[in-house]
Structures are given as C-alpha cells and as structure tokens.
C-alpha cells in the first residue's frame, strides 16, 4: 500500500511511506548494515502473522528504518550493551495480523525491544528503567506504558519515533511544495 492511508487509534488518517529499500534475500538482509550494531535483518523478522505474500523475497522496507537504526545505535551507546529487537518488533506491513490501525511499525519507525544486554524486559521495573533512559537520550521518542491492557506493553520496551516518512533525494514525485519555494517561512 505505498502512499496509501491508515487510520490511527484516534481516527486520524496517516499516509503510509512511498519509498522502500528492496531486500533481495535473507542473506542480503544479514549483510546490510544500517548502523554499526544493527543490520537490516533485525528489523524484518516476522512470523506467520505476516501476510503470506510478504514473507518471501524480495521484500520492501520503508526507508525510515535507517533513521530508526541510527536512533537505536545512540540508545545502545548509552546503555553500553547489545539491544535486541523482538520478532515482529520492527517493520510490519499494514497486512500483518498485529496491525489493526496505523501502527508506526508500518513506517519502520517503531521497535519492540525484548532484551538489553543480559536483561530480559519482562518486568514493570526493568521496562520502566530502560524507558526512562530512552526518553532521556532519544529526542521525541514515545514509550508505550507498562501494563496488560490494549495499547500497553508487559514484555518489551516499545520505542516509537512517530510517523516518519523518508524521501530519498530526487525521488520521483517527492513532496516538493512549490508554494513554499518563494518564502518557506
């Protein structure tokens, strides 16, 4: 659904990304480094909840995943140990069974972290400890509250960077607005 729209939980329409990395194979995903400690494969691990046609290669991942990886790299530098993204915790297509609304996972700009170093994030205290660190060092990050209700997390840290759209230079049909050309401010 490149460029399509989804409604978020509040009912607002959100435009989906239009520009993607083409990932030719699992081996290519294993080799493609987005940041010094993060490779593309970590953001595309999905299970049988992903739509069947989208489980095969080539796969297409929103360009914003590169920005997400850089933010995670900064978070990893702060905590000083490896940060592990959950299966289904990176990019998920709009057709993924866990997607019932405009989830930032569909933009490649949210991740679910299940482990930091030797710490599994399976308790309220541990999740809140790392959420506090993330909010201190990652400008604009939103962390899902801890709990068992819909919209909460009880077994991972959800880091959400918003509905990021990444448009490569000279992309066809980029969102150039001629009204802003003469006086952008």
PDB file of N, CA and C in Angstrom, residues 28-132:
ATOM      1  N   UNK A  28      21.111 -11.063   2.008  1.00  0.00           N
ATOM      2  CA  UNK A  28      21.329  -9.625   1.813  1.00  0.00           C
ATOM      3  C   UNK A  28      20.944  -8.860   3.080  1.00  0.00           C
ATOM      4  N   UNK A  29      19.843  -9.262   3.723  1.00  0.00           N
ATOM      5  CA  UNK A  29      19.409  -8.612   4.966  1.00  0.00           C
ATOM      6  C   UNK A  29      20.412  -8.840   6.083  1.00  0.00           C
ATOM      7  N   UNK A  30      21.018 -10.020   6.121  1.00  0.00           N
ATOM      8  CA  UNK A  30      22.037 -10.320   7.131  1.00  0.00           C
ATOM      9  C   UNK A  30      23.270  -9.440   6.963  1.00  0.00           C
ATOM     10  N   UNK A  31      23.606  -9.124   5.741  1.00  0.00           N
ATOM     11  CA  UNK A  31      24.820  -8.366   5.450  1.00  0.00           C
ATOM     12  C   UNK A  31      24.620  -6.847   5.482  1.00  0.00           C
ATOM     13  N   UNK A  32      23.412  -6.358   5.257  1.00  0.00           N
ATOM     14  CA  UNK A  32      23.175  -4.922   5.106  1.00  0.00           C
ATOM     15  C   UNK A  32      23.211  -4.232   6.469  1.00  0.00           C
ATOM     16  N   UNK A  33      24.260  -3.447   6.685  1.00  0.00           N
ATOM     17  CA  UNK A  33      24.452  -2.728   7.951  1.00  0.00           C
ATOM     18  C   UNK A  33      23.771  -1.364   7.876  1.00  0.00           C
ATOM     19  N   UNK A  34      22.825  -1.159   8.788  1.00  0.00           N
ATOM     20  CA  UNK A  34      22.159   0.139   8.886  1.00  0.00           C
ATOM     21  C   UNK A  34      22.881   1.070   9.847  1.00  0.00           C
ATOM     22  N   UNK A  35      23.507   0.493  10.857  1.00  0.00           N
ATOM     23  CA  UNK A  35      24.278   1.221  11.870  1.00  0.00           C
ATOM     24  C   UNK A  35      25.332   0.233  12.377  1.00  0.00           C
ATOM     25  N   UNK A  36      26.365   0.687  13.064  1.00  0.00           N
ATOM     26  CA  UNK A  36      27.437  -0.231  13.468  1.00  0.00           C
ATOM     27  C   UNK A  36      26.982  -1.498  14.200  1.00  0.00           C
ATOM     28  N   UNK A  37      25.908  -1.422  14.972  1.00  0.00           N
ATOM     29  CA  UNK A  37      25.462  -2.604  15.716  1.00  0.00           C
ATOM     30  C   UNK A  37      24.097  -3.114  15.283  1.00  0.00           C
ATOM     31  N   UNK A  38      23.588  -2.641  14.150  1.00  0.00           N
ATOM     32  CA  UNK A  38      22.264  -3.058  13.683  1.00  0.00           C
ATOM     33  C   UNK A  38      22.284  -3.331  12.185  1.00  0.00           C
ATOM     34  N   UNK A  39      21.798  -4.516  11.840  1.00  0.00           N
ATOM     35  CA  UNK A  39      21.682  -4.913  10.440  1.00  0.00           C
ATOM     36  C   UNK A  39      20.206  -4.984  10.064  1.00  0.00           C
ATOM     37  N   UNK A  40      19.931  -4.950   8.787  1.00  0.00           N
ATOM     38  CA  UNK A  40      18.559  -4.916   8.302  1.00  0.00           C
ATOM     39  C   UNK A  40      17.721  -6.104   8.771  1.00  0.00           C
ATOM     40  N   UNK A  41      18.323  -7.279   8.876  1.00  0.00           N
ATOM     41  CA  UNK A  41      17.553  -8.473   9.256  1.00  0.00           C
ATOM     42  C   UNK A  41      16.827  -8.293  10.583  1.00  0.00           C
ATOM     43  N   UNK A  42      17.418  -7.499  11.498  1.00  0.00           N
ATOM     44  CA  UNK A  42      16.818  -7.328  12.819  1.00  0.00           C
ATOM     45  C   UNK A  42      15.476  -6.608  12.757  1.00  0.00           C
ATOM     46  N   UNK A  43      15.250  -5.884  11.683  1.00  0.00           N
ATOM     47  CA  UNK A  43      14.024  -5.102  11.547  1.00  0.00           C
ATOM     48  C   UNK A  43      12.969  -5.790  10.689  1.00  0.00           C
ATOM     49  N   UNK A  44      13.303  -6.953  10.124  1.00  0.00           N
ATOM     50  CA  UNK A  44      12.335  -7.632   9.248  1.00  0.00           C
ATOM     51  C   UNK A  44      11.997  -9.041   9.709  1.00  0.00           C
ATOM     52  N   UNK A  45      12.352  -9.390  10.941  1.00  0.00           N
ATOM     53  CA  UNK A  45      11.989 -10.714  11.461  1.00  0.00           C
ATOM     54  C   UNK A  45      10.489 -10.752  11.717  1.00  0.00           C
ATOM     55  N   UNK A  46       9.768 -11.513  10.955  1.00  0.00           N
ATOM     56  CA  UNK A  46       8.337 -11.671  11.197  1.00  0.00           C
ATOM     57  C   UNK A  46       8.016 -13.155  11.196  1.00  0.00           C
ATOM     58  N   UNK A  47       6.867 -13.481  11.730  1.00  0.00           N
ATOM     59  CA  UNK A  47       6.452 -14.883  11.777  1.00  0.00           C
ATOM     60  C   UNK A  47       5.209 -15.073  10.918  1.00  0.00           C
ATOM     61  N   UNK A  48       4.451 -16.104  11.212  1.00  0.00           N
ATOM     62  CA  UNK A  48       3.295 -16.456  10.382  1.00  0.00           C
ATOM     63  C   UNK A  48       2.163 -15.442  10.453  1.00  0.00           C
ATOM     64  N   UNK A  49       2.285 -14.413  11.281  1.00  0.00           N
ATOM     65  CA  UNK A  49       1.255 -13.372  11.317  1.00  0.00           C
ATOM     66  C   UNK A  49       1.391 -12.372  10.181  1.00  0.00           C
ATOM     67  N   UNK A  50       2.526 -12.398   9.480  1.00  0.00           N
ATOM     68  CA  UNK A  50       2.689 -11.528   8.313  1.00  0.00           C
ATOM     69  C   UNK A  50       1.927 -12.152   7.150  1.00  0.00           C
ATOM     70  N   UNK A  51       1.366 -11.328   6.300  1.00  0.00           N
ATOM     71  CA  UNK A  51       0.634 -11.822   5.134  1.00  0.00           C
ATOM     72  C   UNK A  51       1.545 -12.724   4.309  1.00  0.00           C
ATOM     73  N   UNK A  52       1.013 -13.831   3.822  1.00  0.00           N
ATOM     74  CA  UNK A  52       1.807 -14.847   3.124  1.00  0.00           C
ATOM     75  C   UNK A  52       2.653 -14.264   1.994  1.00  0.00           C
ATOM     76  N   UNK A  53       2.104 -13.438   1.097  1.00  0.00           N
ATOM     77  CA  UNK A  53       2.950 -12.931   0.005  1.00  0.00           C
ATOM     78  C   UNK A  53       4.131 -12.092   0.491  1.00  0.00           C
ATOM     79  N   UNK A  54       4.022 -11.545   1.699  1.00  0.00           N
ATOM     80  CA  UNK A  54       5.057 -10.654   2.214  1.00  0.00           C
ATOM     81  C   UNK A  54       6.119 -11.383   3.029  1.00  0.00           C
ATOM     82  N   UNK A  55       6.033 -12.686   3.113  1.00  0.00           N
ATOM     83  CA  UNK A  55       7.040 -13.475   3.829  1.00  0.00           C
ATOM     84  C   UNK A  55       8.184 -13.893   2.914  1.00  0.00           C
ATOM     85  N   UNK A  56       8.073 -13.614   1.638  1.00  0.00           N
ATOM     86  CA  UNK A  56       9.062 -14.054   0.664  1.00  0.00           C
ATOM     87  C   UNK A  56       9.843 -12.867   0.128  1.00  0.00           C
ATOM     88  N   UNK A  57      10.956 -13.156  -0.498  1.00  0.00           N
ATOM     89  CA  UNK A  57      11.816 -12.119  -1.071  1.00  0.00           C
ATOM     90  C   UNK A  57      11.540 -11.992  -2.557  1.00  0.00           C
ATOM     91  N   UNK A  58      11.744 -10.789  -3.106  1.00  0.00           N
ATOM     92  CA  UNK A  58      12.249  -9.607  -2.425  1.00  0.00           C
ATOM     93  C   UNK A  58      11.196  -9.036  -1.479  1.00  0.00           C
ATOM     94  N   UNK A  59      11.697  -8.351  -0.450  1.00  0.00           N
ATOM     95  CA  UNK A  59      10.852  -7.630   0.500  1.00  0.00           C
ATOM     96  C   UNK A  59      11.160  -6.147   0.358  1.00  0.00           C
ATOM     97  N   UNK A  60      10.200  -5.338   0.756  1.00  0.00           N
ATOM     98  CA  UNK A  60      10.340  -3.890   0.637  1.00  0.00           C
ATOM     99  C   UNK A  60      10.114  -3.277   2.015  1.00  0.00           C
ATOM    100  N   UNK A  61      11.128  -2.546   2.490  1.00  0.00           N
ATOM    101  CA  UNK A  61      11.135  -1.999   3.846  1.00  0.00           C
ATOM    102  C   UNK A  61      11.221  -0.479   3.755  1.00  0.00           C
ATOM    103  N   UNK A  62      10.370   0.255   4.473  1.00  0.00           N
ATOM    104  CA  UNK A  62      10.402   1.725   4.396  1.00  0.00           C
ATOM    105  C   UNK A  62      11.789   2.295   4.694  1.00  0.00           C
ATOM    106  N   UNK A  63      12.162   3.309   3.950  1.00  0.00           N
ATOM    107  CA  UNK A  63      13.474   3.938   4.114  1.00  0.00           C
ATOM    108  C   UNK A  63      13.697   4.485   5.521  1.00  0.00           C
ATOM    109  N   UNK A  64      12.635   4.820   6.249  1.00  0.00           N
ATOM    110  CA  UNK A  64      12.782   5.361   7.602  1.00  0.00           C
ATOM    111  C   UNK A  64      13.433   4.378   8.560  1.00  0.00           C
ATOM    112  N   UNK A  65      13.492   3.100   8.199  1.00  0.00           N
ATOM    113  CA  UNK A  65      14.125   2.122   9.095  1.00  0.00           C
ATOM    114  C   UNK A  65      15.599   2.476   9.319  1.00  0.00           C
ATOM    115  N   UNK A  66      16.226   3.147   8.372  1.00  0.00           N
ATOM    116  CA  UNK A  66      17.623   3.559   8.551  1.00  0.00           C
ATOM    117  C   UNK A  66      17.742   4.599   9.665  1.00  0.00           C
ATOM    118  N   UNK A  67      16.781   5.505   9.752  1.00  0.00           N
ATOM    119  CA  UNK A  67      16.782   6.502  10.828  1.00  0.00           C
ATOM    120  C   UNK A  67      16.526   5.831  12.178  1.00  0.00           C
ATOM    121  N   UNK A  68      15.624   4.869  12.189  1.00  0.00           N
ATOM    122  CA  UNK A  68      15.337   4.110  13.414  1.00  0.00           C
ATOM    123  C   UNK A  68      16.595   3.408  13.900  1.00  0.00           C
ATOM    124  N   UNK A  69      17.339   2.797  12.987  1.00  0.00           N
ATOM    125  CA  UNK A  69      18.570   2.100  13.367  1.00  0.00           C
ATOM    126  C   UNK A  69      19.590   3.069  13.968  1.00  0.00           C
ATOM    127  N   UNK A  70      19.699   4.264  13.420  1.00  0.00           N
ATOM    128  CA  UNK A  70      20.639   5.248  13.969  1.00  0.00           C
ATOM    129  C   UNK A  70      20.229   5.687  15.371  1.00  0.00           C
ATOM    130  N   UNK A  71      18.937   5.850  15.609  1.00  0.00           N
ATOM    131  CA  UNK A  71      18.472   6.196  16.949  1.00  0.00           C
ATOM    132  C   UNK A  71      18.732   5.054  17.920  1.00  0.00           C
ATOM    133  N   UNK A  72      18.514   3.829  17.480  1.00  0.00           N
ATOM    134  CA  UNK A  72      18.815   2.675  18.333  1.00  0.00           C
ATOM    135  C   UNK A  72      20.311   2.570  18.619  1.00  0.00           C
ATOM    136  N   UNK A  73      21.121   2.925  17.653  1.00  0.00           N
ATOM    137  CA  UNK A  73      22.572   2.912  17.866  1.00  0.00           C
ATOM    138  C   UNK A  73      22.941   3.878  18.991  1.00  0.00           C
ATOM    139  N   UNK A  74      22.339   5.047  18.991  1.00  0.00           N
ATOM    140  CA  UNK A  74      22.594   6.023  20.062  1.00  0.00           C
ATOM    141  C   UNK A  74      22.134   5.462  21.416  1.00  0.00           C
ATOM    142  N   UNK A  75      20.976   4.822  21.434  1.00  0.00           N
ATOM    143  CA  UNK A  75      20.474   4.202  22.656  1.00  0.00           C
ATOM    144  C   UNK A  75      21.436   3.105  23.130  1.00  0.00           C
ATOM    145  N   UNK A  76      21.921   2.290  22.191  1.00  0.00           N
ATOM    146  CA  UNK A  76      22.864   1.224  22.542  1.00  0.00           C
ATOM    147  C   UNK A  76      24.156   1.800  23.115  1.00  0.00           C
ATOM    148  N   UNK A  77      24.649   2.863  22.525  1.00  0.00           N
ATOM    149  CA  UNK A  77      25.854   3.515  23.056  1.00  0.00           C
ATOM    150  C   UNK A  77      25.626   3.984  24.489  1.00  0.00           C
ATOM    151  N   UNK A  78      24.446   4.472  24.776  1.00  0.00           N
ATOM    152  CA  UNK A  78      24.125   4.966  26.120  1.00  0.00           C
ATOM    153  C   UNK A  78      24.080   3.831  27.133  1.00  0.00           C
ATOM    154  N   UNK A  79      23.407   2.719  26.791  1.00  0.00           N
ATOM    155  CA  UNK A  79      23.287   1.609  27.747  1.00  0.00           C
ATOM    156  C   UNK A  79      24.548   0.758  27.774  1.00  0.00           C
ATOM    157  N   UNK A  80      25.365   0.816  26.729  1.00  0.00           N
ATOM    158  CA  UNK A  80      26.662   0.141  26.709  1.00  0.00           C
ATOM    159  C   UNK A  80      26.636  -1.357  26.491  1.00  0.00           C
ATOM    160  N   UNK A  81      25.485  -1.902  26.102  1.00  0.00           N
ATOM    161  CA  UNK A  81      25.366  -3.349  25.858  1.00  0.00           C
ATOM    162  C   UNK A  81      24.447  -3.572  24.658  1.00  0.00           C
ATOM    163  N   UNK A  82      24.453  -4.788  24.082  1.00  0.00           N
ATOM    164  CA  UNK A  82      23.578  -5.055  22.935  1.00  0.00           C
ATOM    165  C   UNK A  82      22.097  -4.831  23.255  1.00  0.00           C
ATOM    166  N   UNK A  83      21.379  -4.366  22.245  1.00  0.00           N
ATOM    167  CA  UNK A  83      19.939  -4.115  22.315  1.00  0.00           C
ATOM    168  C   UNK A  83      19.293  -5.034  21.276  1.00  0.00           C
ATOM    169  N   UNK A  84      18.320  -5.842  21.706  1.00  0.00           N
ATOM    170  CA  UNK A  84      17.731  -6.856  20.828  1.00  0.00           C
ATOM    171  C   UNK A  84      16.281  -6.531  20.469  1.00  0.00           C
ATOM    172  N   UNK A  85      16.012  -6.501  19.165  1.00  0.00           N
ATOM    173  CA  UNK A  85      14.670  -6.245  18.644  1.00  0.00           C
ATOM    174  C   UNK A  85      13.902  -7.571  18.594  1.00  0.00           C
ATOM    175  N   UNK A  86      12.667  -7.558  19.066  1.00  0.00           N
ATOM    176  CA  UNK A  86      11.821  -8.756  19.070  1.00  0.00           C
ATOM    177  C   UNK A  86      11.421  -9.160  17.657  1.00  0.00           C
ATOM    178  N   UNK A  87      11.110 -10.450  17.472  1.00  0.00           N
ATOM    179  CA  UNK A  87      10.455 -10.880  16.243  1.00  0.00           C
ATOM    180  C   UNK A  87       9.124 -10.149  16.183  1.00  0.00           C
ATOM    181  N   UNK A  88       8.741  -9.689  15.017  1.00  0.00           N
ATOM    182  CA  UNK A  88       7.557  -8.847  14.802  1.00  0.00           C
ATOM    183  C   UNK A  88       7.695  -7.496  15.486  1.00  0.00           C
ATOM    184  N   UNK A  89       8.886  -7.151  15.971  1.00  0.00           N
ATOM    185  CA  UNK A  89       9.079  -5.924  16.719  1.00  0.00           C
ATOM    186  C   UNK A  89       9.683  -4.797  15.923  1.00  0.00           C
ATOM    187  N   UNK A  90       9.982  -5.024  14.652  1.00  0.00           N
ATOM    188  CA  UNK A  90      10.498  -3.970  13.791  1.00  0.00           C
ATOM    189  C   UNK A  90       9.440  -3.605  12.769  1.00  0.00           C
ATOM    190  N   UNK A  91       9.828  -3.638  11.493  1.00  0.00           N
ATOM    191  CA  UNK A  91       8.864  -3.320  10.436  1.00  0.00           C
ATOM    192  C   UNK A  91       7.813  -4.424  10.324  1.00  0.00           C
ATOM    193  N   UNK A  92       6.556  -3.994  10.235  1.00  0.00           N
ATOM    194  CA  UNK A  92       5.440  -4.891   9.939  1.00  0.00           C
ATOM    195  C   UNK A  92       4.596  -4.218   8.862  1.00  0.00           C
ATOM    196  N   UNK A  93       4.187  -4.996   7.895  1.00  0.00           N
ATOM    197  CA  UNK A  93       3.369  -4.420   6.829  1.00  0.00           C
ATOM    198  C   UNK A  93       1.981  -4.081   7.361  1.00  0.00           C
ATOM    199  N   UNK A  94       1.238  -3.251   6.626  1.00  0.00           N
ATOM    200  CA  UNK A  94      -0.138  -2.966   7.030  1.00  0.00           C
ATOM    201  C   UNK A  94      -1.026  -4.216   7.033  1.00  0.00           C
ATOM    202  N   UNK A  95      -0.590  -5.290   6.376  1.00  0.00           N
ATOM    203  CA  UNK A  95      -1.383  -6.521   6.337  1.00  0.00           C
ATOM    204  C   UNK A  95      -0.998  -7.511   7.428  1.00  0.00           C
ATOM    205  N   UNK A  96      -0.044  -7.171   8.257  1.00  0.00           N
ATOM    206  CA  UNK A  96       0.366  -8.042   9.373  1.00  0.00           C
ATOM    207  C   UNK A  96      -0.802  -8.175  10.349  1.00  0.00           C
ATOM    208  N   UNK A  97      -0.993  -9.354  10.917  1.00  0.00           N
ATOM    209  CA  UNK A  97      -2.138  -9.599  11.807  1.00  0.00           C
ATOM    210  C   UNK A  97      -2.107  -8.759  13.080  1.00  0.00           C
ATOM    211  N   UNK A  98      -0.951  -8.275  13.504  1.00  0.00           N
ATOM    212  CA  UNK A  98      -0.888  -7.411  14.679  1.00  0.00           C
ATOM    213  C   UNK A  98      -1.229  -5.957  14.355  1.00  0.00           C
ATOM    214  N   UNK A  99      -1.460  -5.667  13.076  1.00  0.00           N
ATOM    215  CA  UNK A  99      -1.768  -4.307  12.652  1.00  0.00           C
ATOM    216  C   UNK A  99      -3.272  -4.154  12.485  1.00  0.00           C
ATOM    217  N   UNK A 100      -3.877  -3.413  13.397  1.00  0.00           N
ATOM    218  CA  UNK A 100      -5.319  -3.164  13.290  1.00  0.00           C
ATOM    219  C   UNK A 100      -5.591  -1.682  13.048  1.00  0.00           C
ATOM    220  N   UNK A 101      -4.550  -0.889  13.019  1.00  0.00           N
ATOM    221  CA  UNK A 101      -4.652   0.553  12.831  1.00  0.00           C
ATOM    222  C   UNK A 101      -3.299   1.039  12.313  1.00  0.00           C
ATOM    223  N   UNK A 102      -3.151   2.329  12.172  1.00  0.00           N
ATOM    224  CA  UNK A 102      -1.891   2.898  11.688  1.00  0.00           C
ATOM    225  C   UNK A 102      -0.826   2.776  12.770  1.00  0.00           C
ATOM    226  N   UNK A 103      -0.129   1.671  12.788  1.00  0.00           N
ATOM    227  CA  UNK A 103       0.961   1.447  13.733  1.00  0.00           C
ATOM    228  C   UNK A 103       2.256   1.985  13.134  1.00  0.00           C
ATOM    229  N   UNK A 104       3.054   2.655  13.935  1.00  0.00           N
ATOM    230  CA  UNK A 104       4.328   3.177  13.422  1.00  0.00           C
ATOM    231  C   UNK A 104       5.272   2.060  12.989  1.00  0.00           C
ATOM    232  N   UNK A 105       4.979   0.817  13.368  1.00  0.00           N
ATOM    233  CA  UNK A 105       5.752  -0.312  12.837  1.00  0.00           C
ATOM    234  C   UNK A 105       5.630  -0.364  11.306  1.00  0.00           C
ATOM    235  N   UNK A 106       4.491   0.062  10.759  1.00  0.00           N
ATOM    236  CA  UNK A 106       4.288   0.072   9.304  1.00  0.00           C
ATOM    237  C   UNK A 106       5.146   1.125   8.606  1.00  0.00           C
ATOM    238  N   UNK A 107       5.648   2.068   9.348  1.00  0.00           N
ATOM    239  CA  UNK A 107       6.528   3.108   8.813  1.00  0.00           C
ATOM    240  C   UNK A 107       7.999   2.729   9.010  1.00  0.00           C
ATOM    241  N   UNK A 108       8.259   1.647   9.741  1.00  0.00           N
ATOM    242  CA  UNK A 108       9.639   1.280  10.069  1.00  0.00           C
ATOM    243  C   UNK A 108      10.227   2.191  11.128  1.00  0.00           C
ATOM    244  N   UNK A 109       9.364   2.862  11.896  1.00  0.00           N
ATOM    245  CA  UNK A 109       9.845   3.852  12.860  1.00  0.00           C
ATOM    246  C   UNK A 109       9.446   3.525  14.299  1.00  0.00           C
ATOM    247  N   UNK A 110       9.221   2.252  14.562  1.00  0.00           N
ATOM    248  CA  UNK A 110       8.979   1.785  15.926  1.00  0.00           C
ATOM    249  C   UNK A 110       9.641   0.417  16.077  1.00  0.00           C
ATOM    250  N   UNK A 111      10.091   0.138  17.285  1.00  0.00           N
ATOM    251  CA  UNK A 111      10.679  -1.172  17.576  1.00  0.00           C
ATOM    252  C   UNK A 111      10.235  -1.637  18.959  1.00  0.00           C
ATOM    253  N   UNK A 112      10.163  -2.935  19.082  1.00  0.00           N
ATOM    254  CA  UNK A 112       9.921  -3.557  20.375  1.00  0.00           C
ATOM    255  C   UNK A 112      11.220  -4.233  20.796  1.00  0.00           C
ATOM    256  N   UNK A 113      11.737  -3.841  21.945  1.00  0.00           N
ATOM    257  CA  UNK A 113      12.991  -4.373  22.467  1.00  0.00           C
ATOM    258  C   UNK A 113      12.656  -5.383  23.558  1.00  0.00           C
ATOM    259  N   UNK A 114      13.148  -6.613  23.420  1.00  0.00           N
ATOM    260  CA  UNK A 114      12.850  -7.627  24.421  1.00  0.00           C
ATOM    261  C   UNK A 114      14.015  -7.885  25.375  1.00  0.00           C
ATOM    262  N   UNK A 115      15.221  -7.448  24.973  1.00  0.00           N
ATOM    263  CA  UNK A 115      16.402  -7.728  25.795  1.00  0.00           C
ATOM    264  C   UNK A 115      17.422  -6.632  25.605  1.00  0.00           C
ATOM    265  N   UNK A 116      18.039  -6.225  26.717  1.00  0.00           N
ATOM    266  CA  UNK A 116      19.135  -5.262  26.690  1.00  0.00           C
ATOM    267  C   UNK A 116      20.256  -5.868  27.515  1.00  0.00           C
ATOM    268  N   UNK A 117      21.355  -6.188  26.826  1.00  0.00           N
ATOM    269  CA  UNK A 117      22.429  -6.918  27.500  1.00  0.00           C
ATOM    270  C   UNK A 117      21.895  -8.241  28.010  1.00  0.00           C
ATOM    271  N   UNK A 118      22.092  -8.530  29.283  1.00  0.00           N
ATOM    272  CA  UNK A 118      21.579  -9.761  29.889  1.00  0.00           C
ATOM    273  C   UNK A 118      20.183  -9.583  30.477  1.00  0.00           C
ATOM    274  N   UNK A 119      19.630  -8.380  30.396  1.00  0.00           N
ATOM    275  CA  UNK A 119      18.326  -8.084  30.996  1.00  0.00           C
ATOM    276  C   UNK A 119      17.182  -8.358  30.026  1.00  0.00           C
ATOM    277  N   UNK A 120      16.349  -9.339  30.349  1.00  0.00           N
ATOM    278  CA  UNK A 120      15.109  -9.547  29.605  1.00  0.00           C
ATOM    279  C   UNK A 120      14.091  -8.548  30.145  1.00  0.00           C
ATOM    280  N   UNK A 121      13.375  -7.898  29.249  1.00  0.00           N
ATOM    281  CA  UNK A 121      12.433  -6.861  29.653  1.00  0.00           C
ATOM    282  C   UNK A 121      11.065  -7.505  29.886  1.00  0.00           C
ATOM    283  N   UNK A 122      10.943  -8.143  31.041  1.00  0.00           N
ATOM    284  CA  UNK A 122       9.725  -8.883  31.347  1.00  0.00           C
ATOM    285  C   UNK A 122       9.088  -8.472  32.675  1.00  0.00           C
ATOM    286  N   UNK A 123       9.619  -7.387  33.262  1.00  0.00           N
ATOM    287  CA  UNK A 123       9.020  -6.864  34.493  1.00  0.00           C
ATOM    288  C   UNK A 123       8.792  -5.373  34.325  1.00  0.00           C
ATOM    289  N   UNK A 124       7.823  -4.875  35.068  1.00  0.00           N
ATOM    290  CA  UNK A 124       7.499  -3.444  35.034  1.00  0.00           C
ATOM    291  C   UNK A 124       8.739  -2.607  35.348  1.00  0.00           C
ATOM    292  N   UNK A 125       9.462  -2.968  36.406  1.00  0.00           N
ATOM    293  CA  UNK A 125      10.627  -2.175  36.820  1.00  0.00           C
ATOM    294  C   UNK A 125      11.685  -2.102  35.731  1.00  0.00           C
ATOM    295  N   UNK A 126      11.957  -3.246  35.122  1.00  0.00           N
ATOM    296  CA  UNK A 126      13.005  -3.263  34.102  1.00  0.00           C
ATOM    297  C   UNK A 126      12.580  -2.468  32.861  1.00  0.00           C
ATOM    298  N   UNK A 127      11.340  -2.637  32.417  1.00  0.00           N
ATOM    299  CA  UNK A 127      10.857  -1.893  31.248  1.00  0.00           C
ATOM    300  C   UNK A 127      10.890  -0.397  31.534  1.00  0.00           C
ATOM    301  N   UNK A 128      10.406   0.008  32.696  1.00  0.00           N
ATOM    302  CA  UNK A 128      10.388   1.435  33.042  1.00  0.00           C
ATOM    303  C   UNK A 128      11.790   2.002  33.200  1.00  0.00           C
ATOM    304  N   UNK A 129      12.726   1.197  33.701  1.00  0.00           N
ATOM    305  CA  UNK A 129      14.122   1.641  33.839  1.00  0.00           C
ATOM    306  C   UNK A 129      14.690   2.037  32.476  1.00  0.00           C
ATOM    307  N   UNK A 130      14.516   1.173  31.477  1.00  0.00           N
ATOM    308  CA  UNK A 130      15.072   1.454  30.156  1.00  0.00           C
ATOM    309  C   UNK A 130      14.237   2.488  29.392  1.00  0.00           C
ATOM    310  N   UNK A 131      12.931   2.552  29.663  1.00  0.00           N
ATOM    311  CA  UNK A 131      12.100   3.584  29.032  1.00  0.00           C
ATOM    312  C   UNK A 131      12.562   4.964  29.479  1.00  0.00           C
ATOM    313  N   UNK A 132      12.906   5.093  30.742  1.00  0.00           N
ATOM    314  CA  UNK A 132      13.390   6.372  31.263  1.00  0.00           C
ATOM    315  C   UNK A 132      14.697   6.775  30.585  1.00  0.00           C
TER     316      UNK A 132
END
